[in-house]
Amino acid sequence: MAHLLSLLVVILVAIPSSRSHALPSSSSPFDAALATLQNQIAYRFHAPDLLRRAMTHASYSRENGRALAVLGLAASQSAAALRALAADHDASASPVSRRARDASGEAACVAAAARVGIPSIVRVAAGTKPTAPPVVCGALRALIGAVAVDANSTHAAEEVFWKLHVLTAASAKAAM
């Protein structure tokens, strides 16, 4: 009997709680905004603290998304380069590089972030403008990086990247 009870305790401890994978149900406006953002990007975080960190600027807290933004930028550039090479296996380095730069550049980044309301979500300290392009792009890139870490996959990050980025016909044509 004691063995059975021990086995039951082990099983209950090993089963992850479904609450640990979700953001608290609108306990704050920030949590509600994060839940909405997850719906918009069609990705549900297993570790919601990664999303909180991604939407936190360095001016607000030492626990911020700067490191995630490094990964997010790399994943974004990789996604754009991969798409350029998939479209043209014989593409030279210059157009592939241009495509990666344009897709992950500030203009595309600010536009994608605005589409999902990042300027109104990102937490910044007083005196820091949440709509400033470096703030907005840092948060968007951190979001992409957070998806990669959460999913342990740059593929998931690339999917979110392409959901958020819509290249204009001019930039897509110029990249090829």
PDB file of C-alpha atoms in Angstrom, residues 45 50 53-54 64-80 104 137-158 161:
ATOM      1  CA  PHE A  45       3.916  30.328 -24.520  1.00  0.00           C
ATOM      2  CA  LEU A  50       9.765  34.602 -21.423  1.00  0.00           C
ATOM      3  CA  ARG A  53      10.763  39.447 -20.223  1.00  0.00           C
ATOM      4  CA  ALA A  54      10.523  40.093 -23.979  1.00  0.00           C
ATOM      5  CA  ASN A  64      14.507  42.437 -19.704  1.00  0.00           C
ATOM      6  CA  GLY A  65      14.486  41.176 -23.263  1.00  0.00           C
ATOM      7  CA  ARG A  66      17.888  42.371 -24.478  1.00  0.00           C
ATOM      8  CA  ALA A  67      19.444  38.895 -24.748  1.00  0.00           C
ATOM      9  CA  LEU A  68      16.265  37.526 -26.329  1.00  0.00           C
ATOM     10  CA  ALA A  69      16.441  40.350 -28.897  1.00  0.00           C
ATOM     11  CA  VAL A  70      19.896  39.148 -29.992  1.00  0.00           C
ATOM     12  CA  LEU A  71      18.467  35.712 -30.738  1.00  0.00           C
ATOM     13  CA  GLY A  72      15.351  37.241 -32.308  1.00  0.00           C
ATOM     14  CA  LEU A  73      17.388  39.352 -34.710  1.00  0.00           C
ATOM     15  CA  ALA A  74      19.457  36.329 -35.749  1.00  0.00           C
ATOM     16  CA  ALA A  75      16.329  34.194 -36.228  1.00  0.00           C
ATOM     17  CA  SER A  76      14.678  36.980 -38.262  1.00  0.00           C
ATOM     18  CA  GLN A  77      17.677  37.361 -40.539  1.00  0.00           C
ATOM     19  CA  SER A  78      17.926  33.607 -40.915  1.00  0.00           C
ATOM     20  CA  ALA A  79      14.238  33.350 -41.832  1.00  0.00           C
ATOM     21  CA  ALA A  80      14.571  36.022 -44.514  1.00  0.00           C
ATOM     22  CA  SER A 104      14.815  42.517 -40.135  1.00  0.00           C
ATOM     23  CA  CYS A 137      12.245  46.855 -32.488  1.00  0.00           C
ATOM     24  CA  GLY A 138      13.998  45.566 -29.401  1.00  0.00           C
ATOM     25  CA  ALA A 139      10.682  44.295 -28.047  1.00  0.00           C
ATOM     26  CA  LEU A 140       9.657  42.704 -31.356  1.00  0.00           C
ATOM     27  CA  ARG A 141      13.027  41.013 -31.739  1.00  0.00           C
ATOM     28  CA  ALA A 142      12.865  39.862 -28.120  1.00  0.00           C
ATOM     29  CA  LEU A 143       9.420  38.404 -28.847  1.00  0.00           C
ATOM     30  CA  ILE A 144      10.860  36.402 -31.758  1.00  0.00           C
ATOM     31  CA  GLY A 145      13.746  35.276 -29.544  1.00  0.00           C
ATOM     32  CA  ALA A 146      11.362  34.337 -26.733  1.00  0.00           C
ATOM     33  CA  VAL A 147       9.387  32.126 -29.112  1.00  0.00           C
ATOM     34  CA  ALA A 148      12.612  30.398 -30.192  1.00  0.00           C
ATOM     35  CA  VAL A 149      13.643  29.722 -26.587  1.00  0.00           C
ATOM     36  CA  ASP A 150      10.137  28.696 -25.512  1.00  0.00           C
ATOM     37  CA  ALA A 151       9.762  26.263 -28.417  1.00  0.00           C
ATOM     38  CA  ASN A 152      13.451  25.336 -28.380  1.00  0.00           C
ATOM     39  CA  SER A 153      13.234  25.886 -32.121  1.00  0.00           C
ATOM     40  CA  THR A 154      14.088  28.654 -34.515  1.00  0.00           C
ATOM     41  CA  HIS A 155      11.459  27.162 -36.836  1.00  0.00           C
ATOM     42  CA  ALA A 156       8.686  28.311 -34.471  1.00  0.00           C
ATOM     43  CA  ALA A 157      10.325  31.736 -34.291  1.00  0.00           C
ATOM     44  CA  GLU A 158      10.442  31.933 -38.091  1.00  0.00           C
ATOM     45  CA  PHE A 161       8.305  36.265 -37.749  1.00  0.00           C
TER      46      PHE A 161
END
